[in-house]
PDB file of C-alpha atoms in Angstrom:
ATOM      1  CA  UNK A 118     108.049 106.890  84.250  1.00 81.00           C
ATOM      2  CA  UNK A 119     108.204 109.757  81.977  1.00 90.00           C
ATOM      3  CA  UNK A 120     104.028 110.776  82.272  1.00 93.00           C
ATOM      4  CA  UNK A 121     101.467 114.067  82.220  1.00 95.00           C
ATOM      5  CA  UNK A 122      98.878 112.037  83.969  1.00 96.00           C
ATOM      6  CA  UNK A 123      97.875 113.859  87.432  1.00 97.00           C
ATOM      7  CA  UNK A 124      95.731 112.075  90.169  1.00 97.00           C
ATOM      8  CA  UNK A 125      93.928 113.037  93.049  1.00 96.00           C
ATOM      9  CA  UNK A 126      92.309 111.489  96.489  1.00 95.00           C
ATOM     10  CA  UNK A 127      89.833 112.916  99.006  1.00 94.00           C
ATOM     11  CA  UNK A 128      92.108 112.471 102.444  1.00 92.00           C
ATOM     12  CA  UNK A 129      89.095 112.205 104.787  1.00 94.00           C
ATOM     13  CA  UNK A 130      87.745 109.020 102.723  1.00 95.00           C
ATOM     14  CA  UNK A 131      89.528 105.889 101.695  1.00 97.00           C
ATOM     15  CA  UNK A 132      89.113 104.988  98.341  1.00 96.00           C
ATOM     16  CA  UNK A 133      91.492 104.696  94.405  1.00 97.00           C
ATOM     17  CA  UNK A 134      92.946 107.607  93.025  1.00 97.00           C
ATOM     18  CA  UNK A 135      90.891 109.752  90.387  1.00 97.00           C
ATOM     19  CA  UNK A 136      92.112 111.225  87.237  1.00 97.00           C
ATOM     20  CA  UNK A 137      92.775 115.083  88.057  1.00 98.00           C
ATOM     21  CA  UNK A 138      93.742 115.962  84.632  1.00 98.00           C
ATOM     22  CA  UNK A 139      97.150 116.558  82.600  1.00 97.00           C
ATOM     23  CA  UNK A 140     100.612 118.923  82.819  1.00 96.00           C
ATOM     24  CA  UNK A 141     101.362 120.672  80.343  1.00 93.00           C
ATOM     25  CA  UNK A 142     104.112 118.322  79.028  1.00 91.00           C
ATOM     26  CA  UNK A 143     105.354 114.675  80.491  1.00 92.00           C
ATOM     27  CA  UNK A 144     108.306 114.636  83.169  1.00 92.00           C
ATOM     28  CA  UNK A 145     109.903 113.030  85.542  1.00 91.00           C
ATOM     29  CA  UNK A 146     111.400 113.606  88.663  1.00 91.00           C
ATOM     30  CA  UNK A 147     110.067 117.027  89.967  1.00 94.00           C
ATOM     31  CA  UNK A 148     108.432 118.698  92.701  1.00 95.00           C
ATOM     32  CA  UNK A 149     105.807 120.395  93.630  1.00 96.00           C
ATOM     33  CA  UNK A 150     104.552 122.582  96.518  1.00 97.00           C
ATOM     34  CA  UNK A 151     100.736 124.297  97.344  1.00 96.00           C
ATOM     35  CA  UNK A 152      98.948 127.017  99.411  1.00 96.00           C
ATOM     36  CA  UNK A 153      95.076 125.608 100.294  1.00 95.00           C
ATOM     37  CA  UNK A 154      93.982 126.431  96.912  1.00 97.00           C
ATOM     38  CA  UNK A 155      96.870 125.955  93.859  1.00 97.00           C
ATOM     39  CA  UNK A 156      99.786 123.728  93.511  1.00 97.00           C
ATOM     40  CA  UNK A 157     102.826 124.266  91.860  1.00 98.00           C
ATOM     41  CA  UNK A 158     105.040 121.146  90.207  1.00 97.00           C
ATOM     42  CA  UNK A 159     108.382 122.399  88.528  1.00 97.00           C
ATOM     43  CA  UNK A 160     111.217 120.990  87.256  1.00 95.00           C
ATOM     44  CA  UNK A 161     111.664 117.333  85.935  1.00 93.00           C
ATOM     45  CA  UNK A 162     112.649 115.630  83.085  1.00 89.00           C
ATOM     46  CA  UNK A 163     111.103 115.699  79.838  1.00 85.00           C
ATOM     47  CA  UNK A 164     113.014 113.005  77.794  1.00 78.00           C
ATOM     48  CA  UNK A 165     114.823 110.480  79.766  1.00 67.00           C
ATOM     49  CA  UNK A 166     117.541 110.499  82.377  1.00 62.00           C
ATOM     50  CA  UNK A 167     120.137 111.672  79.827  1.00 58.00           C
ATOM     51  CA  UNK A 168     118.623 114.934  79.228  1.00 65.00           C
ATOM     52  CA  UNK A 169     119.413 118.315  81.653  1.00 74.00           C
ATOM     53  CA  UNK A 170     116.252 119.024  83.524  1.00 85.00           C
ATOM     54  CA  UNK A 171     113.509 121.166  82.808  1.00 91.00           C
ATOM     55  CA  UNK A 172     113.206 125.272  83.996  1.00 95.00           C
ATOM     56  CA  UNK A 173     109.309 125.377  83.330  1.00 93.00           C
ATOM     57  CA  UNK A 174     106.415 125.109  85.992  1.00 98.00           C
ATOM     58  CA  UNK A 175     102.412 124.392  85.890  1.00 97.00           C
ATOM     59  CA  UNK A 176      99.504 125.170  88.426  1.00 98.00           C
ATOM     60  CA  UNK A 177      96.580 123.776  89.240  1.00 97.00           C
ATOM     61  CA  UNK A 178      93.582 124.694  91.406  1.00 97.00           C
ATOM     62  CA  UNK A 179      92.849 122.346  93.799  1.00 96.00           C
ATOM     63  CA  UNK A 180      89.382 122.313  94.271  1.00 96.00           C
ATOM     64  CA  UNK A 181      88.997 121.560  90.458  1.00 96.00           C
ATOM     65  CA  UNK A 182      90.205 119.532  88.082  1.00 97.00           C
ATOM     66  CA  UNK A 183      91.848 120.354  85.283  1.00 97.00           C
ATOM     67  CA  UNK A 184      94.604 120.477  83.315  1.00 98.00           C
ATOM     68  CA  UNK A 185      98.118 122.280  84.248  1.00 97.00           C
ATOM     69  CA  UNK A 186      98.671 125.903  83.690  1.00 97.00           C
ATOM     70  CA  UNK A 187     101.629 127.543  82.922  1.00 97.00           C
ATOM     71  CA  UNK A 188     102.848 128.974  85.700  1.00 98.00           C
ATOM     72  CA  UNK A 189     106.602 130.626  84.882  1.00 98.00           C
ATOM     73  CA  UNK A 190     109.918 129.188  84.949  1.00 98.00           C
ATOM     74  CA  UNK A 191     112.347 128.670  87.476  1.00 97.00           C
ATOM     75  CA  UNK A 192     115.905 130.292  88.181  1.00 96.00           C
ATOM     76  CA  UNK A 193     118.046 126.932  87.369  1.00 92.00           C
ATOM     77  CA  UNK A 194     116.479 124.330  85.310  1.00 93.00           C
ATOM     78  CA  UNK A 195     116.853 120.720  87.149  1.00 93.00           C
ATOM     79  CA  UNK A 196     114.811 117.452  87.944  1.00 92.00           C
ATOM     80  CA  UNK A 197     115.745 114.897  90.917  1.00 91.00           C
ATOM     81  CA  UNK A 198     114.636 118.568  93.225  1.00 94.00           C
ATOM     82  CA  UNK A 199     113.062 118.709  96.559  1.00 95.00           C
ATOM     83  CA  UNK A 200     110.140 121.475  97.517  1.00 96.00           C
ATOM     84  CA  UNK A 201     108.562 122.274 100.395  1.00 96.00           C
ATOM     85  CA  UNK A 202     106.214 125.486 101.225  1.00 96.00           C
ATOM     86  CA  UNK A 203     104.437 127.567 103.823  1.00 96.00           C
ATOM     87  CA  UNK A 204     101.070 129.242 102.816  1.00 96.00           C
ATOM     88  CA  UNK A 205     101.925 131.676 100.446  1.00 97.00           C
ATOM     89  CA  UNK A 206     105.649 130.472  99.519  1.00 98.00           C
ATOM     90  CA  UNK A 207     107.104 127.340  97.199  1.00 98.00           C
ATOM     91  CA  UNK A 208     110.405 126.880  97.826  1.00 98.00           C
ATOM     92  CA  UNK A 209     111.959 124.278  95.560  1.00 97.00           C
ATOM     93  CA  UNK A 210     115.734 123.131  96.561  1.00 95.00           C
ATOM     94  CA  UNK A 211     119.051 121.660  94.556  1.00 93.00           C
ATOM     95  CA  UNK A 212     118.472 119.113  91.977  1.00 91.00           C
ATOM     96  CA  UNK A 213     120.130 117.989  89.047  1.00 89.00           C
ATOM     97  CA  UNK A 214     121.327 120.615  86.421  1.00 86.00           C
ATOM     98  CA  UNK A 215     122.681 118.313  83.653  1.00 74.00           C
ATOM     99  CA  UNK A 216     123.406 115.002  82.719  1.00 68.00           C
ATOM    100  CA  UNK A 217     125.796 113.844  85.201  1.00 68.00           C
ATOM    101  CA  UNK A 218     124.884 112.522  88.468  1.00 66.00           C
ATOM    102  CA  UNK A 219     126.581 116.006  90.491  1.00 74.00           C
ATOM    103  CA  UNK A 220     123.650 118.276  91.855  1.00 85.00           C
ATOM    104  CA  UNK A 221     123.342 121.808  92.751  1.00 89.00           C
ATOM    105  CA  UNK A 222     123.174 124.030  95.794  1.00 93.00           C
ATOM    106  CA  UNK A 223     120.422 126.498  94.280  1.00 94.00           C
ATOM    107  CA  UNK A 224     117.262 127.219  95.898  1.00 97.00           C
ATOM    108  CA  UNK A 225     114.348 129.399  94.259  1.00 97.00           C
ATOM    109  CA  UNK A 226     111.505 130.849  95.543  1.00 98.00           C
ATOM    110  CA  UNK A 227     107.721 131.578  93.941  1.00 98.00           C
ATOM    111  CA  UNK A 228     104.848 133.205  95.813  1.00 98.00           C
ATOM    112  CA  UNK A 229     102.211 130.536  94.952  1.00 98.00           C
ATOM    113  CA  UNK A 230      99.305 133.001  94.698  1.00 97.00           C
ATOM    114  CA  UNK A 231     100.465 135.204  91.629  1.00 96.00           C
ATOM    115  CA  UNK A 232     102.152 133.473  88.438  1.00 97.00           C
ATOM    116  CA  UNK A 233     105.481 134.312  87.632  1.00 97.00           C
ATOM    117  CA  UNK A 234     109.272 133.111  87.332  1.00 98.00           C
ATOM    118  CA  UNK A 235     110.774 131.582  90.228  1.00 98.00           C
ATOM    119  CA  UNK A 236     113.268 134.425  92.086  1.00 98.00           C
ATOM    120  CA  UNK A 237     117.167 133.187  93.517  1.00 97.00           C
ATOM    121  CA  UNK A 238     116.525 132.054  97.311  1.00 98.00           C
ATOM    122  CA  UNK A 239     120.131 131.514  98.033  1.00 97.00           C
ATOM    123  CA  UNK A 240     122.213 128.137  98.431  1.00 96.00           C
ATOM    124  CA  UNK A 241     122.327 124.963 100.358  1.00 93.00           C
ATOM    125  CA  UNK A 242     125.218 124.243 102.507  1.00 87.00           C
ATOM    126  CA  UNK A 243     126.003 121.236 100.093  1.00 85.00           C
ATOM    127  CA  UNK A 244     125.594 120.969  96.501  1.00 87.00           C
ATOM    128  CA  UNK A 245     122.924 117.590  96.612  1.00 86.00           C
ATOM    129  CA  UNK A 246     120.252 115.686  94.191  1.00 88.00           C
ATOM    130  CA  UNK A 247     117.124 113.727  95.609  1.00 87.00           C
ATOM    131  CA  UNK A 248     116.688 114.971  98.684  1.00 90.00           C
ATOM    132  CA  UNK A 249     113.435 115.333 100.480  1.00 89.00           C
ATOM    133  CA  UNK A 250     111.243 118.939 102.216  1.00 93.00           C
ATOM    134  CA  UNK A 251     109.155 118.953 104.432  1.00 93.00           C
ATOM    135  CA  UNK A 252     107.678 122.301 106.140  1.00 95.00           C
ATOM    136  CA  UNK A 253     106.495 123.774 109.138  1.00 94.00           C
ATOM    137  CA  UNK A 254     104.582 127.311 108.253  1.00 93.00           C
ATOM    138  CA  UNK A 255     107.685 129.182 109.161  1.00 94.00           C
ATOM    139  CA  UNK A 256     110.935 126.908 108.273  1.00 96.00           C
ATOM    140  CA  UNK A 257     111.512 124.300 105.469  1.00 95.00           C
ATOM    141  CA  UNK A 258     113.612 121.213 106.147  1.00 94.00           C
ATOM    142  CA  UNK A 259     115.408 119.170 103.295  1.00 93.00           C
ATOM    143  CA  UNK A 260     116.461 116.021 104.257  1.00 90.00           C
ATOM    144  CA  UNK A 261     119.442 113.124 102.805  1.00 82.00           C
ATOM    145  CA  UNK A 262     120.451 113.048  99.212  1.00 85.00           C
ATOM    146  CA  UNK A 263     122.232 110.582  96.562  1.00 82.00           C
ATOM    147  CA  UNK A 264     124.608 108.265  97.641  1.00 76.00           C
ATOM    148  CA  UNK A 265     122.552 107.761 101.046  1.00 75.00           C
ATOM    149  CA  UNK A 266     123.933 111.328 103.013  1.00 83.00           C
ATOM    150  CA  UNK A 267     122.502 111.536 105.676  1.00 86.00           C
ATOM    151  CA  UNK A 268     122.827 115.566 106.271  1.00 88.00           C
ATOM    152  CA  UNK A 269     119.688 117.682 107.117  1.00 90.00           C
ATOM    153  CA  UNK A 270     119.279 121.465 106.083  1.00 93.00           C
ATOM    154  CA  UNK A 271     116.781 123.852 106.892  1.00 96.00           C
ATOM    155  CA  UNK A 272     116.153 127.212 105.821  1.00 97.00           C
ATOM    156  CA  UNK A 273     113.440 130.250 107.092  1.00 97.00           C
ATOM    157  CA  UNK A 274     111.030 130.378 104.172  1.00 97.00           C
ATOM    158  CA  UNK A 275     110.048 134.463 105.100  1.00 97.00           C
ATOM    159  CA  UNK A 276     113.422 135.644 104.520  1.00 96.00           C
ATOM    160  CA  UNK A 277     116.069 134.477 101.312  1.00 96.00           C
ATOM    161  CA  UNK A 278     119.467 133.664 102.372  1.00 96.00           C
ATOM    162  CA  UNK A 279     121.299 130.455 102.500  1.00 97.00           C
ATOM    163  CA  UNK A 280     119.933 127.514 104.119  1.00 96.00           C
ATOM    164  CA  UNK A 281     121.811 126.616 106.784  1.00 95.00           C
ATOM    165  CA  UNK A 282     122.950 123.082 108.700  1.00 92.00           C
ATOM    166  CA  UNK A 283     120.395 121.092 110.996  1.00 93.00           C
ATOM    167  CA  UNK A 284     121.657 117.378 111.914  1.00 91.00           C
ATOM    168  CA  UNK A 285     122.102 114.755 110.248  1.00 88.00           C
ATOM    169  CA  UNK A 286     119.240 111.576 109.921  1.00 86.00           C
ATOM    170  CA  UNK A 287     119.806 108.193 111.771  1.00 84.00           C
ATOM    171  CA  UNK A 288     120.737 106.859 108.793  1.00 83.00           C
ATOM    172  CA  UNK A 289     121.700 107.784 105.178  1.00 76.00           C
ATOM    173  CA  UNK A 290     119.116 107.809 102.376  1.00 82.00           C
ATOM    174  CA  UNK A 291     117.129 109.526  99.302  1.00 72.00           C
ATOM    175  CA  UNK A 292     114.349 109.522  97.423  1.00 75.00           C
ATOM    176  CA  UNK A 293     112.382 109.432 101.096  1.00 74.00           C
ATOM    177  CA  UNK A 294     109.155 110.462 100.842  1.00 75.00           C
ATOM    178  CA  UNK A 295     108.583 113.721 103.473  1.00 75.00           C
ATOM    179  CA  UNK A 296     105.839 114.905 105.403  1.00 69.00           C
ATOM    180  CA  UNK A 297     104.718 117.459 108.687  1.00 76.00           C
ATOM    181  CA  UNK A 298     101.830 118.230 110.935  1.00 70.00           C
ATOM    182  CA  UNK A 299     103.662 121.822 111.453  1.00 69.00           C
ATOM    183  CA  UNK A 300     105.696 120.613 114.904  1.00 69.00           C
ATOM    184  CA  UNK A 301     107.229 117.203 113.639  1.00 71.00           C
TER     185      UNK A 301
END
């Protein structure tokens, strides 16, 4: 669904979801990545799946709530993008740049602290749409893609350059959901 609506939990307590506030427009399909204190959500879709995706990105604080900020844009405008981050860096990776169902190798970079446009990271060894990150505080992994691929990349989130290949999963999928305690 095509929504602005942001929610929020407190992890050490069950319990529903709480309003957080609003982006600054309704999409669909982006990412997002966050130091301890903002997070970043880029990309998307704006309209419905027949529109190119979006370049623009909001922030929020964290500790809180509130509506979405403006953050900058990024490099190449997409939705259907993976992110992942270490504490200082959002890295968001491939996507979808227009209509079609092909995806992109492009990977940008922000630093999460200071607002700004997104600067070129590099490429992915495969050009790819719906993948998953995930992040240790040194190296982000992106993980399967449309069509259930099963390849895993990983890049070094310090340094730009091109992200480079990793394995492959057990089995073929997308849309996963992704997640890391730093080692695993």
């Amino acid at each position: 669904n095509i929504t602005d609506v942001m929610d929020y939990i407190t992890i050490g307590s069950t319990g529903n979801a709480t309003d957080f506030g609003d982006l600054s427009s309704p999409r669909a399909n982006l990412a997002g990545c966050a130091s301890a204190t903002r997070g970043v959500a880029g990309g998307g879709l704006t309209t419905g799946f027949s529109t190119s995706g979006q370049d623009f990105m909001d922030y929020i604080t964290i500790a809180s709530t509130g509506n979405g900020t403006d953050f900058g844009n990024l490099v190449v405008g997409r939705n259907d993008l993976a992110a992942c981050n270490s504490s200082t860096r959002g890295i968001f990776h491939t996507g979808r740049t227009g209509t079609g169902a092909t995806g992109t190798d492009h990977i940008d970079y922000i630093t999460i602290a200071s607002t700004g446009n997104a600067t070129d990271f590099g490429n992915n060894n495969v050009s790819i749409i719906q993948a998953t990150g995930t992040s240790s505080s040194t190296r982000g992994v992106f993980g399967g893609a449309r069509d259930g691929q099963n390849y895993i990349s990983y890049i070094t989130i310090a340094s730009a350059g091109n992200a480079l290949d990793f394995g492959n999963l057990t089995t073929g999928r997308h849309l996963a959901g992704g997640l890391s305690n730093g080692t695993r």
